[in-house]
Amino acid sequence: MSSPVRKAVIPAAGYGTRFLPVAKAVPKEMLPLVDQPVIEHVVREAVESGIADILIVISRSKRAIEEHFHPAHELEAELQAKGRDEELERLRELHRLANIHYVWQPRMGGLGDAVLQARFHVGNEPFAVLLGDTVISTEGERPLTRQLADVVESRGGSAVALQEVPLEKVQRYGILGGDDLGGGLIFGRQFIEKPRPDLAPSRFAVCARYVLSPAIFEQLQATPKGKGGELQLTDAMAGLMQREALHGLLFAGQRHDIGNKLDFLKANVHFGLKHPEIGDSLRQWLRDLLRDSP
Ligand code: G1P
């Protein structure tokens, strides 16, 4: 019903105000989950979803992201000379991972404005959007972006990832209301960015992953500024829903929002416990810590 999803856009230009002062000079997307920056997890999700063309939207003080995926010839030569083959292979794998491109978002104008910067790169085909500060673990299931791409490739239109949240938290998210099609699919009817609880059309919150029809670009250009004086992707999707299908997919999995301090620490424990080098020691340390704490 729709052409295959071949491109992904990763917005990573935001100031990271929830994570100051560290986010002043270090992009929050470069904060580590053990030894791997958050954005590498996000790029890997796109790649594991069959998408190798990736556009990262950056801004001032985000250059470390470019450096991370760019070859480091001197460092690689040094590792080679020292016979550090494992580390060398890990670095080389990084710049073979995908075709990564960058575009600057000149002014911080909201998520809609960030996505709009991708219009020339994406052209006229469906594309994925993965927020660069959020890692999703689907534990053995297909990656979430792949699941959304499957919905769009078979049904057309656009698709967004959803999680049910308590009513008192709806004000933090884009909330989608619609018809339940079964199997975790919702046919979107109403979409509101950060509604008051009494105005929320449901408790289904959009969670950092989208596969969008290219018609979103035209819609974004016609959408006025919304919440917070910013161009909201949610508002443009709400407009697009009048013309094209938009499906929500309730997914099973865990969302790690790295811009949030507590989630960042929890994510490090989550990935630390699975880490082949430190997992066992971390588990033991946590057991001791909890046993000894009052
Ligand atoms: C953005 C979107 C919102 C979405 C949220 C989580 O909000 O505007 O619709 O629910 O991400 O993916 P932000 O967290 O940037 O304020």
PDB file of C-alpha atoms and ligand atoms in Angstrom, residues 18 111 131 133-134 172-175 191 193-194 205-210 232-234 255 257, ligand 1:
ATOM      1  CA  ARG A  18      15.826  19.135  31.601  1.00  0.00           C
ATOM      2  CA  LEU A 111       9.742  19.118  17.033  1.00  0.00           C
ATOM      3  CA  LEU A 131      13.651  10.962  18.858  1.00  0.00           C
ATOM      4  CA  ASP A 133      17.025  11.119  23.359  1.00  0.00           C
ATOM      5  CA  THR A 134      14.829   8.043  23.756  1.00  0.00           C
ATOM      6  CA  ARG A 172       3.317  15.610  29.060  1.00  0.00           C
ATOM      7  CA  TYR A 173       2.562  13.911  25.726  1.00  0.00           C
ATOM      8  CA  GLY A 174       0.827  13.993  22.386  1.00  0.00           C
ATOM      9  CA  ILE A 175      -2.391  12.032  23.026  1.00  0.00           C
ATOM     10  CA  PHE A 191      -4.686  14.071  18.264  1.00  0.00           C
ATOM     11  CA  GLU A 193      -0.478  17.880  22.072  1.00  0.00           C
ATOM     12  CA  LYS A 194      -0.197  17.867  25.876  1.00  0.00           C
ATOM     13  CA  ALA A 205       0.601   8.791  24.605  1.00  0.00           C
ATOM     14  CA  VAL A 206       2.901   9.088  21.595  1.00  0.00           C
ATOM     15  CA  CYS A 207       6.272   7.640  22.407  1.00  0.00           C
ATOM     16  CA  ALA A 208       9.239   8.948  20.443  1.00  0.00           C
ATOM     17  CA  ARG A 209       8.757   6.839  17.288  1.00  0.00           C
ATOM     18  CA  TYR A 210       6.847   7.701  14.123  1.00  0.00           C
ATOM     19  CA  GLN A 232       4.186  20.916  16.995  1.00  0.00           C
ATOM     20  CA  LEU A 233       4.478  17.684  15.005  1.00  0.00           C
ATOM     21  CA  THR A 234       1.291  16.521  16.746  1.00  0.00           C
ATOM     22  CA  ARG A 255      10.837   3.468  26.926  1.00  0.00           C
ATOM     23  CA  ASP A 257      13.657   8.866  28.102  1.00  0.00           C
TER      24      ASP A 257
HETATM   25  C1  G1P B   1       7.494  15.330  22.282  1.00  0.00           C
HETATM   26  C2  G1P B   1       6.197  15.390  21.457  1.00  0.00           C
HETATM   27  C3  G1P B   1       5.069  14.669  22.195  1.00  0.00           C
HETATM   28  C4  G1P B   1       5.490  13.253  22.519  1.00  0.00           C
HETATM   29  C5  G1P B   1       6.799  13.289  23.365  1.00  0.00           C
HETATM   30  C6  G1P B   1       7.326  11.896  23.698  1.00  0.00           C
HETATM   31  O1  G1P B   1       7.313  16.111  23.449  1.00  0.00           O
HETATM   32  O2  G1P B   1       5.866  16.750  21.213  1.00  0.00           O
HETATM   33  O3  G1P B   1       3.926  14.655  21.381  1.00  0.00           O
HETATM   34  O4  G1P B   1       4.476  12.582  23.232  1.00  0.00           O
HETATM   35  O5  G1P B   1       7.817  13.990  22.637  1.00  0.00           O
HETATM   36  O6  G1P B   1       7.677  11.197  22.562  1.00  0.00           O
HETATM   37  P1  G1P B   1       8.573  16.600  24.359  1.00  0.00           P
HETATM   38  O7  G1P B   1       8.883  15.447  25.270  1.00  0.00           O
HETATM   39  O8  G1P B   1       9.686  16.935  23.434  1.00  0.00           O
HETATM   40  O9  G1P B   1       8.053  17.791  25.118  1.00  0.00           O
END
